[in-house]
CSV table of C-alpha atoms in Angstrom, one decimal:
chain,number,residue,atom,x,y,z
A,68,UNK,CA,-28.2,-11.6,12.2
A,69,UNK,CA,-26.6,-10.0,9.2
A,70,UNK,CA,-22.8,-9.6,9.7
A,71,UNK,CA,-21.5,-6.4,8.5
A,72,UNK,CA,-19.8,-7.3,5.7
A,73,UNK,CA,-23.2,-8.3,4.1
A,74,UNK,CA,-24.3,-4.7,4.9
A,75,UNK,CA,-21.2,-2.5,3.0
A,76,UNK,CA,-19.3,-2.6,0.4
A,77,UNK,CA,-15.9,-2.2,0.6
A,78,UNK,CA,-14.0,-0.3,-1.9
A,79,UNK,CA,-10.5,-0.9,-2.2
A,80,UNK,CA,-8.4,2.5,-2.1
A,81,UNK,CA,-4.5,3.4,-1.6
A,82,UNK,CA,-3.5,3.8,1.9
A,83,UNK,CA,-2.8,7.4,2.1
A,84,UNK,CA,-2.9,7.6,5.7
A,85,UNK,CA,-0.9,5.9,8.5
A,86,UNK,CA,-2.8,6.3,11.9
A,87,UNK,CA,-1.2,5.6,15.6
A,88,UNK,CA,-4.4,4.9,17.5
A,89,UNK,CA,-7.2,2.6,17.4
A,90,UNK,CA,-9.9,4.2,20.0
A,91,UNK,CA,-13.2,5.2,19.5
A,92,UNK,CA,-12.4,8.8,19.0
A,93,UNK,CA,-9.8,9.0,15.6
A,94,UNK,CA,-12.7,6.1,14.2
A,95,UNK,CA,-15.8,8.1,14.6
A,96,UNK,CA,-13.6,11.4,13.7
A,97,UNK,CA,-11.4,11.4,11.2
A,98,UNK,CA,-11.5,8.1,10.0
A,99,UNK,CA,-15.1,9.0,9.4
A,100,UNK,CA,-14.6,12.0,7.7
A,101,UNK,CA,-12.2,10.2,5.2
A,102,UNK,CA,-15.2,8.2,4.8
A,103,UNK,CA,-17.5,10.7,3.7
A,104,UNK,CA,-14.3,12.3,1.9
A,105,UNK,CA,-14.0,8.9,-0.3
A,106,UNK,CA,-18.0,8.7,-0.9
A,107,UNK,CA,-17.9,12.6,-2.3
A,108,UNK,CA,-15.1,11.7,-4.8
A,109,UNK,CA,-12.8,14.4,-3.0
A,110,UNK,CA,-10.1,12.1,-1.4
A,111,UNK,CA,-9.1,8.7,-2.7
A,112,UNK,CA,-7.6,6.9,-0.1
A,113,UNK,CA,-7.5,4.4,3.4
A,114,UNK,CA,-6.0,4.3,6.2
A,115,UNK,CA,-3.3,1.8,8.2
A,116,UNK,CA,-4.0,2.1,11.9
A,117,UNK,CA,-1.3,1.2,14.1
A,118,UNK,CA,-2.2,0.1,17.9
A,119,UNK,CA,0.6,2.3,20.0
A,120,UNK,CA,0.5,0.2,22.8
A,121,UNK,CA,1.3,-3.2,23.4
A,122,UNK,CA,-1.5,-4.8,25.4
A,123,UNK,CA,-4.7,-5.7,24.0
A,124,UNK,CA,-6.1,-7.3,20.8
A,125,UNK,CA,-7.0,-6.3,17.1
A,126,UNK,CA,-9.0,-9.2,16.9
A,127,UNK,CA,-12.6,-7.3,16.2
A,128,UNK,CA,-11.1,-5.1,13.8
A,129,UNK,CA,-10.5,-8.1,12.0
A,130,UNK,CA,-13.4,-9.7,12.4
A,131,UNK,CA,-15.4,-7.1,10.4
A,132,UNK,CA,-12.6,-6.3,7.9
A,133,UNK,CA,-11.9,-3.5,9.8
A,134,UNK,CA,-15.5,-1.7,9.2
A,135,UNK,CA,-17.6,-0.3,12.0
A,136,UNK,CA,-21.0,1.5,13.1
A,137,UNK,CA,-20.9,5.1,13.5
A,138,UNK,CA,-24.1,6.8,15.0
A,139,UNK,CA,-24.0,10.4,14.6
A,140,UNK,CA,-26.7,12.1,17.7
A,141,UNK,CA,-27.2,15.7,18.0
A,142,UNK,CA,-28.7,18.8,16.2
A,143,UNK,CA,-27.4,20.5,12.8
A,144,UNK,CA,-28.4,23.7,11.6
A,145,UNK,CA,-31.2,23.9,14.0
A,146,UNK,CA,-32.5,20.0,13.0
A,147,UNK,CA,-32.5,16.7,14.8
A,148,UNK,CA,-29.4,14.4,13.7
A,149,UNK,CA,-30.3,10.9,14.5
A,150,UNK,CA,-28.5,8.4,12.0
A,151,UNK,CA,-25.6,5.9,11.7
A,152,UNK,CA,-23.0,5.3,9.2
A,153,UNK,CA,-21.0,2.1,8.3
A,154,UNK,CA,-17.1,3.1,8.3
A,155,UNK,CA,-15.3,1.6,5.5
A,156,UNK,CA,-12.4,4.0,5.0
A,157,UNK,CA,-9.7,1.8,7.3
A,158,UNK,CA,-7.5,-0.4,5.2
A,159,UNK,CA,-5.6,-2.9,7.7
A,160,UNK,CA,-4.6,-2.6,11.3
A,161,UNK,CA,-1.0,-3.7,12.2
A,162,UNK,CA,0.3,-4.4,16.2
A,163,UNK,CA,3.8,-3.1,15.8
A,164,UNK,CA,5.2,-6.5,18.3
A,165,UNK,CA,3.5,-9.4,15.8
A,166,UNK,CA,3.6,-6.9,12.7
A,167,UNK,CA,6.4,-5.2,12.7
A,168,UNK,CA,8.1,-5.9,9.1
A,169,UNK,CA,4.7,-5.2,7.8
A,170,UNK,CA,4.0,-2.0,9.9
A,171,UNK,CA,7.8,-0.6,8.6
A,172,UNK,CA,6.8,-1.8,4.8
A,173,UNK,CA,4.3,1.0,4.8
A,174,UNK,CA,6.9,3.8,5.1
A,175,UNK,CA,7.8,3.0,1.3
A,176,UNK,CA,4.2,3.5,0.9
A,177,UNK,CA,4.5,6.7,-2.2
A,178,UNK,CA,0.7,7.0,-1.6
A,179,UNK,CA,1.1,8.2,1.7
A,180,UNK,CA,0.4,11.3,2.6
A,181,UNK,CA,-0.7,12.2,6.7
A,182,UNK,CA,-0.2,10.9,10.0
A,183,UNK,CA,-2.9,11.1,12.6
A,184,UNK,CA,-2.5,10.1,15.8
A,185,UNK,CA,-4.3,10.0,19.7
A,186,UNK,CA,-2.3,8.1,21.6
A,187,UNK,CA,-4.1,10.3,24.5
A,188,UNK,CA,-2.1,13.1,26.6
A,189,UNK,CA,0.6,10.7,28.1
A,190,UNK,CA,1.5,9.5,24.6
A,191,UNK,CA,3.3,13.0,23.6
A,192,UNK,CA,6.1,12.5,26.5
A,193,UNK,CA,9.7,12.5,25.7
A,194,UNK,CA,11.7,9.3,27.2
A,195,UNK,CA,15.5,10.0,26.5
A,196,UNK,CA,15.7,6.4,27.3
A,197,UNK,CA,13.9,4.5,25.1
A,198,UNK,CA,15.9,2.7,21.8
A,199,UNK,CA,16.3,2.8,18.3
A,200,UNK,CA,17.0,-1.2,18.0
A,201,UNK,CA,14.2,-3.5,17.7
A,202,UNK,CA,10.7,-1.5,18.4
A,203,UNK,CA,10.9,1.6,20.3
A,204,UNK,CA,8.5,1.8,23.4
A,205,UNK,CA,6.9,5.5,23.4
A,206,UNK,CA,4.4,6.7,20.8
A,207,UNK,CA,7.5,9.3,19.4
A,208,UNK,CA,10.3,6.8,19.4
A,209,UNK,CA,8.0,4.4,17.5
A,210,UNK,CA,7.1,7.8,14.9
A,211,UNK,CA,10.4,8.8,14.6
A,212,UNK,CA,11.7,5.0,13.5
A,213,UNK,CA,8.7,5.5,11.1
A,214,UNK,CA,9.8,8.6,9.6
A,215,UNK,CA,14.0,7.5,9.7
A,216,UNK,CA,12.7,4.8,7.3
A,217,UNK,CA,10.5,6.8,5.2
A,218,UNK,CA,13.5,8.7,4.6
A,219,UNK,CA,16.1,6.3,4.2
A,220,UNK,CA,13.1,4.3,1.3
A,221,UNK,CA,13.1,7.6,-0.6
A,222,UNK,CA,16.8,8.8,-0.1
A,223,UNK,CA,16.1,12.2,1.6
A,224,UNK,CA,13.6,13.2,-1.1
A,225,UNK,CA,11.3,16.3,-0.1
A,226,UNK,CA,8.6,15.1,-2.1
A,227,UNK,CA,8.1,12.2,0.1
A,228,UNK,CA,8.0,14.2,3.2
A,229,UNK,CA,4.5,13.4,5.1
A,230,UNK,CA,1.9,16.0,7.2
A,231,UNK,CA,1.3,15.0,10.9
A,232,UNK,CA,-1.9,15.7,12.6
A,233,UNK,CA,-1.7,14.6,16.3
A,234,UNK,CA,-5.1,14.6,18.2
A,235,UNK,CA,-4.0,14.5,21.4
A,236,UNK,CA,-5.3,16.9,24.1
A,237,UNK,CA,-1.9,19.0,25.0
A,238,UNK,CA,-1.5,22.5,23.9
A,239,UNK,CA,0.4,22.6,20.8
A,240,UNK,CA,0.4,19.1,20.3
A,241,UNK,CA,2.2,19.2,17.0
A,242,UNK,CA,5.3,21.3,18.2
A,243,UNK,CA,6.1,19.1,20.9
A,244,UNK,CA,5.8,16.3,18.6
A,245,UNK,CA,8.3,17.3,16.4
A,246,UNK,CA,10.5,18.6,19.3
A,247,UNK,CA,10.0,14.8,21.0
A,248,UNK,CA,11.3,13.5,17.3
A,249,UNK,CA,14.4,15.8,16.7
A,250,UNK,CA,15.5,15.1,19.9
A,251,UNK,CA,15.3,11.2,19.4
A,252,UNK,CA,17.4,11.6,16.1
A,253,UNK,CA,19.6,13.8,18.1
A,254,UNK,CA,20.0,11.0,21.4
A,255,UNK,CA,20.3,8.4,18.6
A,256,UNK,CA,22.7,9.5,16.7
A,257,UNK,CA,20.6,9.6,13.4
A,258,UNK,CA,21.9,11.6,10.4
A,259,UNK,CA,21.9,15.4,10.5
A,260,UNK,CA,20.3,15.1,6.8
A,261,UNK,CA,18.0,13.4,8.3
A,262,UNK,CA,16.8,16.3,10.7
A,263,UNK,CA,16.8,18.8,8.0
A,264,UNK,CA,14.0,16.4,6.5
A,265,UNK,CA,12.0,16.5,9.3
A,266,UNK,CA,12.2,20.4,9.7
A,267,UNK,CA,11.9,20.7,6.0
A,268,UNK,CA,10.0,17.7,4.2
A,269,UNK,CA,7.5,17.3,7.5
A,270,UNK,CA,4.7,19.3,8.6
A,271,UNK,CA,4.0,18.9,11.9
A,272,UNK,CA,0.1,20.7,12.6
A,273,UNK,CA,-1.3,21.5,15.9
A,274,UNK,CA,-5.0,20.8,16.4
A,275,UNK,CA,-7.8,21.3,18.7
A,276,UNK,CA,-10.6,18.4,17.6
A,277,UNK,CA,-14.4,19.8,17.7
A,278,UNK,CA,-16.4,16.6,18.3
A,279,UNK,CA,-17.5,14.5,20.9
A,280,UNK,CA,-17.6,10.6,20.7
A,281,UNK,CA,-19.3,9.0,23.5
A,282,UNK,CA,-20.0,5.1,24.1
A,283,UNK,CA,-22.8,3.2,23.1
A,284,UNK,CA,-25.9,4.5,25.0
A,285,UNK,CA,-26.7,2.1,28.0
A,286,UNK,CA,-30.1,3.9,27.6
A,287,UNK,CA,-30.4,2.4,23.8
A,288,UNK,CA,-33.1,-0.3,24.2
A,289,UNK,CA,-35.3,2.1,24.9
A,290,UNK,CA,-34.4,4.4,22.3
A,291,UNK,CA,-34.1,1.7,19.5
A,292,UNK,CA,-37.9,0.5,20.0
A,293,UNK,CA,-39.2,4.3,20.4
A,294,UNK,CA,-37.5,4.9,17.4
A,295,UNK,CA,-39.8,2.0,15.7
A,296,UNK,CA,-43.1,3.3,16.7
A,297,UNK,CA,-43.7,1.2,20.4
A,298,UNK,CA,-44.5,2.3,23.6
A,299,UNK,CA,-42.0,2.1,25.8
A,300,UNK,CA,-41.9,2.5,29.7
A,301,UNK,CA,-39.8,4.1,31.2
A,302,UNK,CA,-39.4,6.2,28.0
A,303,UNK,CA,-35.7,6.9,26.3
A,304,UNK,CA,-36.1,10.8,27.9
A,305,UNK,CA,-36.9,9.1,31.6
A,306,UNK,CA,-35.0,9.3,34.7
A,307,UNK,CA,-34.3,5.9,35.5
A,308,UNK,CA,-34.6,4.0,38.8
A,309,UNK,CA,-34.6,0.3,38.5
A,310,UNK,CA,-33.3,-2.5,36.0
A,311,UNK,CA,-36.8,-3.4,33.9
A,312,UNK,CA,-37.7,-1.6,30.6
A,313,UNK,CA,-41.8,-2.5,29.6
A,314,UNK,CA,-42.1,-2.4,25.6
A,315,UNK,CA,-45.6,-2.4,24.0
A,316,UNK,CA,-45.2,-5.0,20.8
A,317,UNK,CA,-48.7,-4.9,20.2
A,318,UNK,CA,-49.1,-8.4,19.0
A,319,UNK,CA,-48.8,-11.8,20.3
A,320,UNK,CA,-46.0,-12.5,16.9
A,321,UNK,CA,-44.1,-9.4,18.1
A,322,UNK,CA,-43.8,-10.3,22.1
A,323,UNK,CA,-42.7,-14.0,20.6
A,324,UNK,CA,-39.9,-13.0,17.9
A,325,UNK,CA,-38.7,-10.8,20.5
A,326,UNK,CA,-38.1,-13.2,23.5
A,327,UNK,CA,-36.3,-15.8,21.4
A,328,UNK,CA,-34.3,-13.3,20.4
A,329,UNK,CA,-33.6,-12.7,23.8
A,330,UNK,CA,-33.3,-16.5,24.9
A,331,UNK,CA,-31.5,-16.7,21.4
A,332,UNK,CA,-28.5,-14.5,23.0
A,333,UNK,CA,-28.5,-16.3,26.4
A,334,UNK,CA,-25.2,-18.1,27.8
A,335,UNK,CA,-27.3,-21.1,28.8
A,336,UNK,CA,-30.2,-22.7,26.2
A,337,UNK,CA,-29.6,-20.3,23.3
A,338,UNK,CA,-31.2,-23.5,21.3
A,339,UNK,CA,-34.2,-23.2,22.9
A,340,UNK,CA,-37.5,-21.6,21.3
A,341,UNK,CA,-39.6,-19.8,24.2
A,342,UNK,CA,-43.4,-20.5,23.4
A,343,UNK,CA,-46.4,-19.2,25.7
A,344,UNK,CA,-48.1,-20.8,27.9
A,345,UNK,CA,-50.2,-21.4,31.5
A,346,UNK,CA,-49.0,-20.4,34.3
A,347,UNK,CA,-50.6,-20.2,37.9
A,348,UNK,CA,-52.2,-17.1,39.2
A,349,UNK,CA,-52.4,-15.4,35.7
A,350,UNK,CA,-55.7,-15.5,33.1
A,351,UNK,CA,-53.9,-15.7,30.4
A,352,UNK,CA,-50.7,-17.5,29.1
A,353,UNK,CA,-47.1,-15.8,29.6
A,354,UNK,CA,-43.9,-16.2,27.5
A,355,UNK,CA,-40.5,-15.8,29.3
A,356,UNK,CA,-36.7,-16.2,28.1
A,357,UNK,CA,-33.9,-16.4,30.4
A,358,UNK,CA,-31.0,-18.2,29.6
A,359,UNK,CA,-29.3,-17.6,33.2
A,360,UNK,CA,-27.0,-19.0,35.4
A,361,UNK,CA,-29.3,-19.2,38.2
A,362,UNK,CA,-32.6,-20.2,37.4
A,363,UNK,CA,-35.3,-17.1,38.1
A,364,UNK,CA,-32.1,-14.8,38.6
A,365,UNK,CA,-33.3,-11.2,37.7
A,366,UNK,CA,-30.2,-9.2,37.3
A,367,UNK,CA,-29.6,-11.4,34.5
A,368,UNK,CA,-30.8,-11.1,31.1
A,369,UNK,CA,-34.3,-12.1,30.9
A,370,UNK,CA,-37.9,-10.8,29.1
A,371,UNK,CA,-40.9,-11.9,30.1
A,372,UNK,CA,-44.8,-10.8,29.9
A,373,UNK,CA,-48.6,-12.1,29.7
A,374,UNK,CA,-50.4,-12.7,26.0
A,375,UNK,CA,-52.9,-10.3,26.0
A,376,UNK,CA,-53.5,-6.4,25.4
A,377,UNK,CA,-51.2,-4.2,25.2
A,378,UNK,CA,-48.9,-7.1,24.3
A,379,UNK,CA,-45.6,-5.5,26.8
A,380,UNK,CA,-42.7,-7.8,27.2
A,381,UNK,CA,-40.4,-6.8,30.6
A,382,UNK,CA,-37.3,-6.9,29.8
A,383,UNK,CA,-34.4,-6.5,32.5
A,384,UNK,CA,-30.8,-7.4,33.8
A,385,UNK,CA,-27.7,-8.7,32.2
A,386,UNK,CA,-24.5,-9.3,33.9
A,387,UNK,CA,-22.8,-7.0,31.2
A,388,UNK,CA,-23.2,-4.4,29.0
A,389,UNK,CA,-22.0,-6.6,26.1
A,390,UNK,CA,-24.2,-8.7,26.4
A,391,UNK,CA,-27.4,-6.6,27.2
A,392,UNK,CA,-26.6,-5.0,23.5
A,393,UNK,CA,-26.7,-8.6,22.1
A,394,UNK,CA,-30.1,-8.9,23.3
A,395,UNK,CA,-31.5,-6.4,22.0
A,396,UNK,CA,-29.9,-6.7,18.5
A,397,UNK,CA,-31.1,-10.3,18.7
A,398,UNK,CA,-34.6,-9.2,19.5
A,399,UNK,CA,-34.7,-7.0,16.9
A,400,UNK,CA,-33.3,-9.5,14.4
A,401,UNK,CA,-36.1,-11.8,15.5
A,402,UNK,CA,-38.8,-9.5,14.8
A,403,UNK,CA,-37.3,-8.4,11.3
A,404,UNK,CA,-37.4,-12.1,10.3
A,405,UNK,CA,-40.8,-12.6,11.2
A,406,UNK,CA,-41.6,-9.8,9.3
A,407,UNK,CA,-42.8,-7.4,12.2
A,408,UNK,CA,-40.4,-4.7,11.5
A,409,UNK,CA,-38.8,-3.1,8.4
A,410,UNK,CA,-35.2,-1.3,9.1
């Protein structure tokens, strides 16, 4: 399987953008938009996400040099929208607790320009008790260190002031954001200077967002393969009552590449190679993968089916959503190396 970085081109562009928040929404939003922004030749510029909290891990931003997968689903101007984009437009991600000089480094940044943020509707909350020393804990303590050093790196200039676009789902998100940061640089004791910056250098916007990101469609196996041109039972439109999804391949090569992909993806004898062959009570040879735990276990991934007309593999289970997507990405794969499908 092709990584992503094989798949995009990065282009290297000035960080004009310093984002708190790493969810799905600011990526397949804004971040996206920049995206298309940068393709179009009408902004020049990336973006530095910053993870607001302090649990979890950056680890698969890294992974893919910070690129991802966007599929946009819907209808525009009366037409069916059903594509994906690769995201190129963020630049590095920083965890402010093992990146902190290099998180504060970007406030000298005189390429950037905005702010974005979602650190969701509990992020925007005043705590009179959090610090100045060492790394603030709230999303506006952290912001308004941010900004004390943008201004200190630019001595007060105007011209270095920044526009803050919070995405957060309170009303008037951006006037209690800049009433959470004045009243930090009051409780800390920061210059009065320093305020006047804020009120005068700063733009603080309030926004209502008009999109909606869901997850990755459980649904999407069936989708994926109707989308190539097979059969599929119970279709992607379906209600759907049980675990097993029947795909017509059509072909004794298709129902093969696509249950070593399967086995391919398993957590136990991803070496092996399925191959068809006899089994009692059928008239004609079957193929099955299932790299499981437990041996004939059905709730875990598994594809299976007889060689002959129409060719349907049954595939079913998986402990976990993760690795149900694998699966099918690893079926796919198989099939597009045997030369059975053209993306």
């Amino acid at each position: 399987m092709k990584t992503i970085q094989e798949l995009a081109e990065r282009v290297r562009r000035p960080v004009r953008v310093l984002q708190f928040g790493e969810g799905n929404f600011l990526r397949a939003f804004s971040d996206c938009m920049i995206d298309i922004a940068n393709e179009k030749g009408i902004f020049d510029g990336s973006i530095a996400v910053v993870k607001p909290k302090p649990t979890g891990s950056l680890e698969r931003f890294r992974r893919q040099d910070c690129m991802y997968t966007v599929v946009f689903r819907g209808r525009r101007n009366g037409e069916t929208v059903d594509s994906a984009r690769i995201v190129t437009s963020i630049d590095a991600v920083y965890h402010p607790l093992e990146d902190y000089d290099a998180w504060m480094a970007l406030a000298a940044l005189d390429t950037l320009q905005f702010i974005f943020s979602n650190t969701t509707e509990a992020g925007i909350v005043l705590d009179r008790n959090d610090h100045f020393d060492g790394l603030p804990e709230s999303f506006p303590g952290k912001l308004t260190k941010f900004l004390y050093a943008r201004y200190e790196a630019f001595h007060g200039s105007a011209a270095a002031g920044l526009t803050l676009l919070p995405a957060e789902l309170i009303d008037r998100n951006g006037a209690v954001l800049r009433e959470c940061v004045l009243t930090l640089s009051e409780l800390w004791n920061l210059p009065e200077d320093f305020r006047d910056w804020l009120k005068n250098a700063c733009t603080f916007c309030c926004t209502l967002v008009d999109r909606i990101v869901t997850g990755f469609p459980k649904d999407d196996p069936a989708a994926l393969y109707e989308k190539l041109g097979y059969r599929v039972v119970p279709n992607s439109t379906e209600s759907r009552h049980d675990i097993i999804q029947a795909v017509e391949l059509g072909s004794e090569e298709a129902m093969v590449a696509f249950c070593r992909g399967i086995q391919a993806a398993a957590p136990v004898d991803s070496y092996v190679s399925p191959i068809p062959g006899d089994m009692p009570g059928y008239d004609s040879q079957v193929i099955m993968a299932a790299g499981a735990f437990v041996q004939g276990s059905s709730i875990e991934l598994s594809a299976d089916g007889p060689i002959r007309p129409p060719y349907a593999v049954y595939f079913q289970g998986g402990l976990t959503w993760v690795h149900a997507k694998l699966g099918i990405l690893m079926s796919l794969q198989k099939m597009v190396e045997a030369g059975l499908v053209n993306l």
